[in-house]
C-alpha positions as YAML, in Angstrom:
chain: A
units: angstrom
residues:
- id: 1
  name: MET
  ca: [0.00, 0.00, 0.00]
- id: 2
  name: ILE
  ca: [2.82, 2.42, 0.93]
- id: 3
  name: MET
  ca: [4.73, 1.58, -2.24]
- id: 4
  name: SER
  ca: [1.66, 2.14, -4.42]
- id: 5
  name: ASN
  ca: [1.07, 5.53, -2.81]
- id: 6
  name: TYR
  ca: [4.65, 6.57, -3.51]
- id: 7
  name: ALA
  ca: [4.39, 5.25, -7.07]
- id: 8
  name: LYS
  ca: [1.42, 7.52, -7.73]
- id: 9
  name: MET
  ca: [2.84, 10.63, -6.11]
- id: 10
  name: SER
  ca: [4.79, 13.26, -7.96]
- id: 11
  name: PRO
  ca: [8.23, 14.21, -6.67]
- id: 12
  name: PRO
  ca: [8.10, 16.31, -3.51]
- id: 13
  name: SER
  ca: [9.37, 19.83, -4.01]
- id: 14
  name: SER
  ca: [12.00, 21.31, -1.74]
- id: 15
  name: PRO
  ca: [11.49, 24.69, -0.11]
- id: 16
  name: THR
  ca: [14.41, 26.09, -2.05]
- id: 17
  name: SER
  ca: [13.02, 25.14, -5.44]
- id: 18
  name: SER
  ca: [9.54, 26.35, -4.59]
- id: 19
  name: SER
  ca: [10.92, 29.72, -3.54]
- id: 20
  name: PHE
  ca: [12.31, 30.22, -7.03]
- id: 21
  name: SER
  ca: [8.88, 29.77, -8.52]
- id: 22
  name: ASN
  ca: [7.78, 32.97, -6.74]
- id: 23
  name: GLY
  ca: [10.59, 35.03, -8.23]
- id: 24
  name: ASP
  ca: [12.96, 35.19, -11.14]
- id: 25
  name: PRO
  ca: [14.59, 31.79, -11.86]
- id: 26
  name: ALA
  ca: [17.64, 33.51, -13.28]
- id: 27
  name: GLN
  ca: [18.00, 35.49, -10.07]
- id: 28
  name: GLY
  ca: [17.63, 32.29, -8.06]
- id: 29
  name: LYS
  ca: [20.37, 30.63, -10.04]
- id: 30
  name: GLN
  ca: [22.64, 33.62, -9.57]
- id: 31
  name: GLU
  ca: [22.09, 33.54, -5.82]
- id: 32
  name: THR
  ca: [22.81, 29.82, -5.55]
- id: 33
  name: ARG
  ca: [25.76, 29.66, -7.92]
- id: 34
  name: LEU
  ca: [28.63, 28.30, -5.86]
- id: 35
  name: SER
  ca: [32.10, 27.03, -6.58]
- id: 36
  name: ALA
  ca: [32.74, 23.28, -6.60]
- id: 37
  name: THR
  ca: [34.55, 23.56, -3.26]
- id: 38
  name: ALA
  ca: [31.68, 25.52, -1.69]
- id: 39
  name: LYS
  ca: [29.14, 22.98, -2.96]
- id: 40
  name: ARG
  ca: [31.16, 20.10, -1.53]
- id: 41
  name: GLN
  ca: [31.54, 21.82, 1.85]
- id: 42
  name: LYS
  ca: [27.82, 22.58, 1.98]
- id: 43
  name: TYR
  ca: [27.00, 18.94, 1.19]
- id: 44
  name: LEU
  ca: [29.36, 17.59, 3.87]
- id: 45
  name: ARG
  ca: [28.09, 20.02, 6.50]
- id: 46
  name: ARG
  ca: [24.57, 18.68, 6.03]
- id: 47
  name: ILE
  ca: [25.45, 14.98, 6.14]
- id: 48
  name: LEU
  ca: [24.70, 14.66, 9.88]
- id: 49
  name: LYS
  ca: [21.86, 17.20, 10.01]
- id: 50
  name: PHE
  ca: [19.02, 14.76, 9.49]
- id: 51
  name: LYS
  ca: [16.29, 17.32, 10.18]
- id: 52
  name: GLN
  ca: [17.42, 19.31, 7.15]
- id: 53
  name: MET
  ca: [17.29, 16.32, 4.80]
- id: 54
  name: ASP
  ca: [14.38, 15.61, 2.48]
- id: 55
  name: PHE
  ca: [13.99, 11.87, 3.04]
- id: 56
  name: GLU
  ca: [10.57, 11.81, 1.37]
- id: 57
  name: TYR
  ca: [12.10, 12.99, -1.89]
- id: 58
  name: ALA
  ca: [14.99, 10.52, -1.52]
- id: 59
  name: ILE
  ca: [12.51, 7.64, -1.05]
- id: 60
  name: TRP
  ca: [10.61, 8.81, -4.14]
- id: 61
  name: GLN
  ca: [13.85, 8.67, -6.15]
- id: 62
  name: MET
  ca: [14.67, 5.18, -4.90]
- id: 63
  name: ILE
  ca: [11.26, 3.87, -5.91]
- id: 64
  name: TYR
  ca: [11.36, 5.51, -9.32]
- id: 65
  name: LEU
  ca: [14.82, 4.15, -10.05]
- id: 66
  name: PHE
  ca: [12.93, 0.86, -10.48]
- id: 67
  name: ILE
  ca: [9.65, 2.18, -11.92]
- id: 68
  name: SER
  ca: [10.79, 4.97, -14.26]
- id: 69
  name: PRO
  ca: [14.42, 6.07, -13.84]
- id: 70
  name: GLN
  ca: [14.02, 8.68, -16.58]
- id: 71
  name: LYS
  ca: [11.79, 10.69, -14.22]
- id: 72
  name: VAL
  ca: [14.57, 10.76, -11.63]
- id: 73
  name: TYR
  ca: [16.94, 12.38, -14.10]
- id: 74
  name: ARG
  ca: [14.29, 14.83, -15.26]
- id: 75
  name: ASN
  ca: [14.31, 16.13, -11.70]
- id: 76
  name: PHE
  ca: [18.07, 16.51, -11.92]
- id: 77
  name: GLN
  ca: [17.46, 18.72, -14.95]
- id: 78
  name: TYR
  ca: [15.01, 20.77, -12.92]
- id: 79
  name: ARG
  ca: [17.66, 21.23, -10.19]
- id: 80
  name: LYS
  ca: [20.06, 22.55, -12.82]
- id: 81
  name: TYR
  ca: [17.44, 25.09, -13.87]
- id: 82
  name: THR
  ca: [16.61, 26.25, -10.35]
- id: 83
  name: LYS
  ca: [19.93, 25.90, -8.51]
- id: 84
  name: ASP
  ca: [22.42, 25.95, -11.37]
- id: 85
  name: GLN
  ca: [23.93, 22.59, -10.46]
- id: 86
  name: TRP
  ca: [23.28, 19.03, -11.58]
- id: 87
  name: ALA
  ca: [24.53, 17.29, -8.45]
- id: 88
  name: ARG
  ca: [22.43, 16.73, -5.33]
- id: 89
  name: ASP
  ca: [22.86, 19.28, -2.55]
- id: 90
  name: ASP
  ca: [20.99, 17.06, -0.07]
- id: 91
  name: PRO
  ca: [22.79, 13.95, 1.31]
- id: 92
  name: ALA
  ca: [19.48, 12.21, 2.19]
- id: 93
  name: PHE
  ca: [19.86, 9.70, -0.67]
- id: 94
  name: LEU
  ca: [23.36, 8.70, 0.49]
- id: 95
  name: VAL
  ca: [22.18, 8.37, 4.10]
- id: 96
  name: LEU
  ca: [19.25, 6.14, 3.11]
- id: 97
  name: LEU
  ca: [21.53, 4.08, 0.87]
- id: 98
  name: SER
  ca: [23.88, 3.56, 3.82]
- id: 99
  name: PHE
  ca: [20.90, 2.46, 5.91]
- id: 100
  name: TRP
  ca: [20.01, -0.24, 3.36]
- id: 101
  name: LEU
  ca: [23.66, -1.33, 3.29]
- id: 102
  name: VAL
  ca: [23.53, -1.82, 7.06]
- id: 103
  name: VAL
  ca: [20.27, -3.80, 6.78]
- id: 104
  name: SER
  ca: [21.70, -6.04, 4.06]
- id: 105
  name: SER
  ca: [24.89, -6.54, 6.10]
- id: 106
  name: ILE
  ca: [22.76, -7.77, 8.99]
- id: 107
  name: GLY
  ca: [21.14, -10.28, 6.63]
- id: 108
  name: PHE
  ca: [24.48, -11.46, 5.23]
- id: 109
  name: SER
  ca: [25.98, -11.78, 8.72]
- id: 110
  name: PHE
  ca: [23.04, -13.87, 9.90]
- id: 111
  name: THR
  ca: [23.04, -16.07, 6.79]
- id: 112
  name: LEU
  ca: [26.80, -16.62, 6.79]
- id: 113
  name: GLY
  ca: [27.12, -17.01, 10.55]
- id: 114
  name: ILE
  ca: [29.42, -14.00, 10.97]
- id: 115
  name: HIS
  ca: [30.09, -12.98, 14.59]
- id: 116
  name: PHE
  ca: [29.28, -9.49, 15.94]
- id: 117
  name: SER
  ca: [32.75, -8.00, 15.53]
- id: 118
  name: GLY
  ca: [32.81, -9.41, 12.01]
- id: 119
  name: PHE
  ca: [29.43, -7.83, 11.37]
- id: 120
  name: LEU
  ca: [30.80, -4.40, 12.37]
- id: 121
  name: LYS
  ca: [33.77, -4.92, 10.04]
- id: 122
  name: LEU
  ca: [31.43, -5.94, 7.23]
- id: 123
  name: ILE
  ca: [29.37, -2.76, 7.65]
- id: 124
  name: LEU
  ca: [32.50, -0.62, 7.44]
- id: 125
  name: TRP
  ca: [33.63, -2.48, 4.33]
- id: 126
  name: VAL
  ca: [30.35, -2.33, 2.40]
- id: 127
  name: VAL
  ca: [29.56, 1.31, 3.28]
- id: 128
  name: PHE
  ca: [32.96, 2.99, 3.08]
- id: 129
  name: VAL
  ca: [34.72, 0.74, 0.54]
- id: 130
  name: ASP
  ca: [32.13, -1.00, -1.67]
- id: 131
  name: CYS
  ca: [29.75, 1.93, -1.95]
- id: 132
  name: ILE
  ca: [31.59, 5.18, -1.22]
- id: 133
  name: GLY
  ca: [35.20, 4.20, -1.98]
- id: 134
  name: VAL
  ca: [34.44, 2.36, -5.22]
- id: 135
  name: GLY
  ca: [31.93, 5.10, -6.05]
- id: 136
  name: LEU
  ca: [34.60, 7.80, -5.72]
- id: 137
  name: PHE
  ca: [36.85, 5.81, -8.06]
- id: 138
  name: ILE
  ca: [34.14, 5.12, -10.67]
- id: 139
  name: ALA
  ca: [32.81, 8.68, -10.52]
- id: 140
  name: THR
  ca: [36.29, 10.08, -11.09]
- id: 141
  name: ILE
  ca: [36.83, 7.82, -14.11]
- id: 142
  name: PHE
  ca: [33.50, 8.80, -15.70]
- id: 143
  name: TRP
  ca: [34.05, 12.46, -14.82]
- id: 144
  name: PHE
  ca: [37.42, 12.39, -16.59]
- id: 145
  name: LEU
  ca: [36.26, 10.40, -19.64]
- id: 146
  name: THR
  ca: [33.08, 12.40, -20.24]
- id: 147
  name: ASN
  ca: [34.82, 15.76, -19.93]
- id: 148
  name: LYS
  ca: [37.79, 14.63, -22.02]
- id: 149
  name: TYR
  ca: [36.05, 12.79, -24.87]
- id: 150
  name: MET
  ca: [32.27, 13.31, -24.79]
- id: 151
  name: ILE
  ca: [31.70, 17.06, -24.52]
- id: 152
  name: GLN
  ca: [30.15, 18.42, -27.70]
- id: 153
  name: ALA
  ca: [32.32, 20.91, -29.57]
- id: 154
  name: PRO
  ca: [32.53, 23.77, -28.94]
- id: 155
  name: PRO
  ca: [32.23, 23.12, -25.16]
- id: 156
  name: ARG
  ca: [30.83, 26.63, -24.35]
- id: 157
  name: GLY
  ca: [31.97, 26.38, -20.76]
- id: 158
  name: GLN
  ca: [29.86, 23.30, -20.02]
- id: 159
  name: ASP
  ca: [31.31, 20.32, -18.21]
- id: 160
  name: VAL
  ca: [30.26, 17.30, -16.18]
- id: 161
  name: GLU
  ca: [30.23, 18.05, -12.46]
- id: 162
  name: TRP
  ca: [32.17, 15.53, -10.39]
- id: 163
  name: GLY
  ca: [29.35, 15.54, -7.83]
- id: 164
  name: TYR
  ca: [26.88, 14.62, -10.55]
- id: 165
  name: ALA
  ca: [29.09, 11.72, -11.65]
- id: 166
  name: PHE
  ca: [29.05, 10.48, -8.04]
- id: 167
  name: ASP
  ca: [25.24, 10.85, -7.91]
- id: 168
  name: VAL
  ca: [24.92, 8.79, -11.09]
- id: 169
  name: HIS
  ca: [26.92, 6.03, -9.41]
- id: 170
  name: LEU
  ca: [24.71, 6.15, -6.30]
- id: 171
  name: ASN
  ca: [21.59, 5.99, -8.46]
- id: 172
  name: ALA
  ca: [22.93, 2.96, -10.32]
- id: 173
  name: PHE
  ca: [24.25, 1.30, -7.16]
- id: 174
  name: PHE
  ca: [20.91, 1.31, -5.33]
- id: 175
  name: PRO
  ca: [19.07, -1.18, -7.62]
- id: 176
  name: LEU
  ca: [22.19, -3.36, -7.68]
- id: 177
  name: LEU
  ca: [22.17, -3.35, -3.88]
- id: 178
  name: MET
  ca: [18.50, -4.27, -3.71]
- id: 179
  name: ILE
  ca: [18.94, -7.18, -6.11]
- id: 180
  name: LEU
  ca: [22.23, -8.67, -4.89]
- id: 181
  name: HIS
  ca: [22.18, -7.78, -1.19]
- id: 182
  name: LEU
  ca: [18.52, -8.02, -0.25]
- id: 183
  name: PHE
  ca: [16.45, -9.96, -2.80]
- id: 184
  name: GLN
  ca: [19.18, -12.58, -3.25]
- id: 185
  name: LEU
  ca: [19.40, -13.21, 0.50]
- id: 186
  name: ALA
  ca: [16.15, -15.19, 0.48]
- id: 187
  name: PHE
  ca: [17.66, -17.66, -2.01]
- id: 188
  name: LEU
  ca: [21.30, -17.60, -0.92]
- id: 189
  name: SER
  ca: [21.33, -21.05, 0.70]
- id: 190
  name: TRP
  ca: [19.92, -22.64, -2.46]
- id: 191
  name: ILE
  ca: [22.22, -20.62, -4.74]
- id: 192
  name: ASN
  ca: [25.30, -21.73, -2.78]
- id: 193
  name: GLU
  ca: [24.41, -25.40, -3.03]
- id: 194
  name: ASP
  ca: [26.02, -27.56, -5.71]
- id: 195
  name: SER
  ca: [23.00, -27.16, -7.93]
- id: 196
  name: TYR
  ca: [23.17, -25.98, -11.52]
- id: 197
  name: PHE
  ca: [19.74, -24.35, -11.30]
- id: 198
  name: GLY
  ca: [20.85, -22.47, -8.19]
- id: 199
  name: LEU
  ca: [23.96, -21.32, -10.03]
- id: 200
  name: LEU
  ca: [21.82, -20.31, -13.03]
- id: 201
  name: PHE
  ca: [19.44, -18.31, -10.86]
- id: 202
  name: GLY
  ca: [22.20, -16.61, -8.86]
- id: 203
  name: ASN
  ca: [24.31, -15.67, -11.87]
- id: 204
  name: THR
  ca: [21.22, -14.39, -13.67]
- id: 205
  name: LEU
  ca: [20.62, -12.03, -10.75]
- id: 206
  name: TRP
  ca: [24.17, -10.76, -11.24]
- id: 207
  name: LEU
  ca: [23.52, -10.30, -14.95]
- id: 208
  name: VAL
  ca: [20.35, -8.30, -14.28]
- id: 209
  name: ALA
  ca: [21.93, -6.19, -11.52]
- id: 210
  name: LEU
  ca: [25.09, -5.28, -13.44]
- id: 211
  name: THR
  ca: [23.22, -4.61, -16.68]
- id: 212
  name: TYR
  ca: [20.77, -2.36, -14.84]
- id: 213
  name: TYR
  ca: [23.70, -0.54, -13.22]
- id: 214
  name: ILE
  ca: [25.07, 0.24, -16.67]
- id: 215
  name: TYR
  ca: [21.62, 1.27, -17.95]
- id: 216
  name: ILE
  ca: [21.05, 3.72, -15.06]
- id: 217
  name: THR
  ca: [24.55, 5.10, -15.65]
- id: 218
  name: PHE
  ca: [23.75, 5.54, -19.35]
- id: 219
  name: LEU
  ca: [20.53, 7.40, -18.53]
- id: 220
  name: GLY
  ca: [22.40, 9.67, -16.15]
- id: 221
  name: TYR
  ca: [24.89, 10.88, -18.72]
- id: 222
  name: SER
  ca: [22.31, 10.93, -21.52]
- id: 223
  name: ALA
  ca: [20.37, 13.49, -19.47]
- id: 224
  name: LEU
  ca: [23.21, 15.99, -19.99]
- id: 225
  name: PRO
  ca: [22.36, 17.80, -23.26]
- id: 226
  name: TYR
  ca: [25.97, 18.71, -24.03]
- id: 227
  name: LEU
  ca: [27.35, 15.15, -24.11]
- id: 228
  name: LYS
  ca: [27.74, 13.11, -27.30]
- id: 229
  name: ASN
  ca: [28.04, 9.39, -28.01]
- id: 230
  name: THR
  ca: [26.47, 8.42, -24.69]
- id: 231
  name: ARG
  ca: [25.25, 5.15, -26.22]
- id: 232
  name: ASN
  ca: [28.86, 3.96, -26.03]
- id: 233
  name: LEU
  ca: [28.31, 3.62, -22.29]
- id: 234
  name: LEU
  ca: [26.09, 0.60, -23.01]
- id: 235
  name: PHE
  ca: [28.90, -1.41, -24.63]
- id: 236
  name: PRO
  ca: [30.01, -3.03, -21.33]
- id: 237
  name: CYS
  ca: [26.69, -4.91, -21.40]
- id: 238
  name: ILE
  ca: [28.15, -7.08, -24.16]
- id: 239
  name: ALA
  ca: [31.15, -8.03, -22.01]
- id: 240
  name: ILE
  ca: [28.88, -8.78, -19.05]
- id: 241
  name: LEU
  ca: [26.72, -11.05, -21.20]
- id: 242
  name: LEU
  ca: [29.78, -12.93, -22.47]
- id: 243
  name: VAL
  ca: [31.10, -13.43, -18.92]
- id: 244
  name: TYR
  ca: [27.63, -14.61, -17.87]
- id: 245
  name: VAL
  ca: [27.52, -17.26, -20.61]
- id: 246
  name: LEU
  ca: [31.07, -18.33, -19.79]
- id: 247
  name: SER
  ca: [30.21, -18.61, -16.09]
- id: 248
  name: LEU
  ca: [27.36, -21.01, -16.88]
- id: 249
  name: ILE
  ca: [29.64, -23.16, -19.03]
- id: 250
  name: LEU
  ca: [32.47, -23.25, -16.47]
- id: 251
  name: GLN
  ca: [30.06, -23.21, -13.49]
- id: 252
  name: TRP
  ca: [31.44, -20.11, -11.78]
- id: 253
  name: ASN
  ca: [29.12, -19.25, -8.91]
- id: 254
  name: PHE
  ca: [29.41, -15.49, -8.39]
- id: 255
  name: SER
  ca: [27.24, -15.47, -5.27]
- id: 256
  name: LYS
  ca: [29.28, -18.19, -3.59]
- id: 257
  name: GLY
  ca: [32.42, -16.25, -4.44]
- id: 258
  name: LEU
  ca: [30.92, -13.11, -2.85]
- id: 259
  name: CYS
  ca: [30.12, -15.02, 0.34]
- id: 260
  name: HIS
  ca: [33.68, -16.38, 0.56]
- id: 261
  name: PHE
  ca: [35.01, -12.88, -0.05]
- id: 262
  name: TYR
  ca: [32.89, -11.40, 2.74]
- id: 263
  name: LYS
  ca: [34.02, -14.11, 5.17]
- id: 264
  name: PHE
  ca: [37.65, -13.50, 4.23]
- id: 265
  name: ARG
  ca: [37.22, -9.78, 4.86]
- id: 266
  name: VAL
  ca: [36.05, -10.17, 8.45]
- id: 267
  name: MET
  ca: [38.50, -12.88, 9.55]
...
């Protein structure tokens, strides 16, 4: 019932964006134009101020990343129009994502029989390394590649914000997390058995999750009107499909490998 209500609702509007509708949008953009350093400092200052975060809007985005991810990026375009920046200025999405990482870590710890101290180590690994650390690395790569090779000529002063590249990663990471860390948990015992159908089901989940990650990433950069050749971002799907087929032939169980990796981490 709650999910259906969110699916029907339109994105909640923030007080900042609504205030621009009462005045001149150009003036609003001028007032909120900040340097990259100032934007980053503002974002980090708010990361522990939960009362200032718009969790309702963040939940709406998470739901629509499954239902209609294009609508999520249309709201990024609206932020560019009202606040003159593509990247989020509210860390609510990252905080909620961290919450789901903690929940999934509890499930993995229970399923794998990991002790309490190991559970705490696992949380630190999945939040600060798997999500944020890997996200910083991936965002930096995409930020460099898009600005170096995909900006339409002449560039006219437009570039891809590093913060937006990180937001694209977070958007793509959330469905992957839901599929591989939460949905898969209910079937993990069967997947880890020496059963070909379990292997087929588990590896298919990996195929779906990784392909959807690439698709959400593609949508994110396609939303920027000054980028060209964004369809090239879909090419990794071919490599993922080939690895998937090879894994079924050679019986590589990705989920079992993930479980062994998590146990090795917390030893």
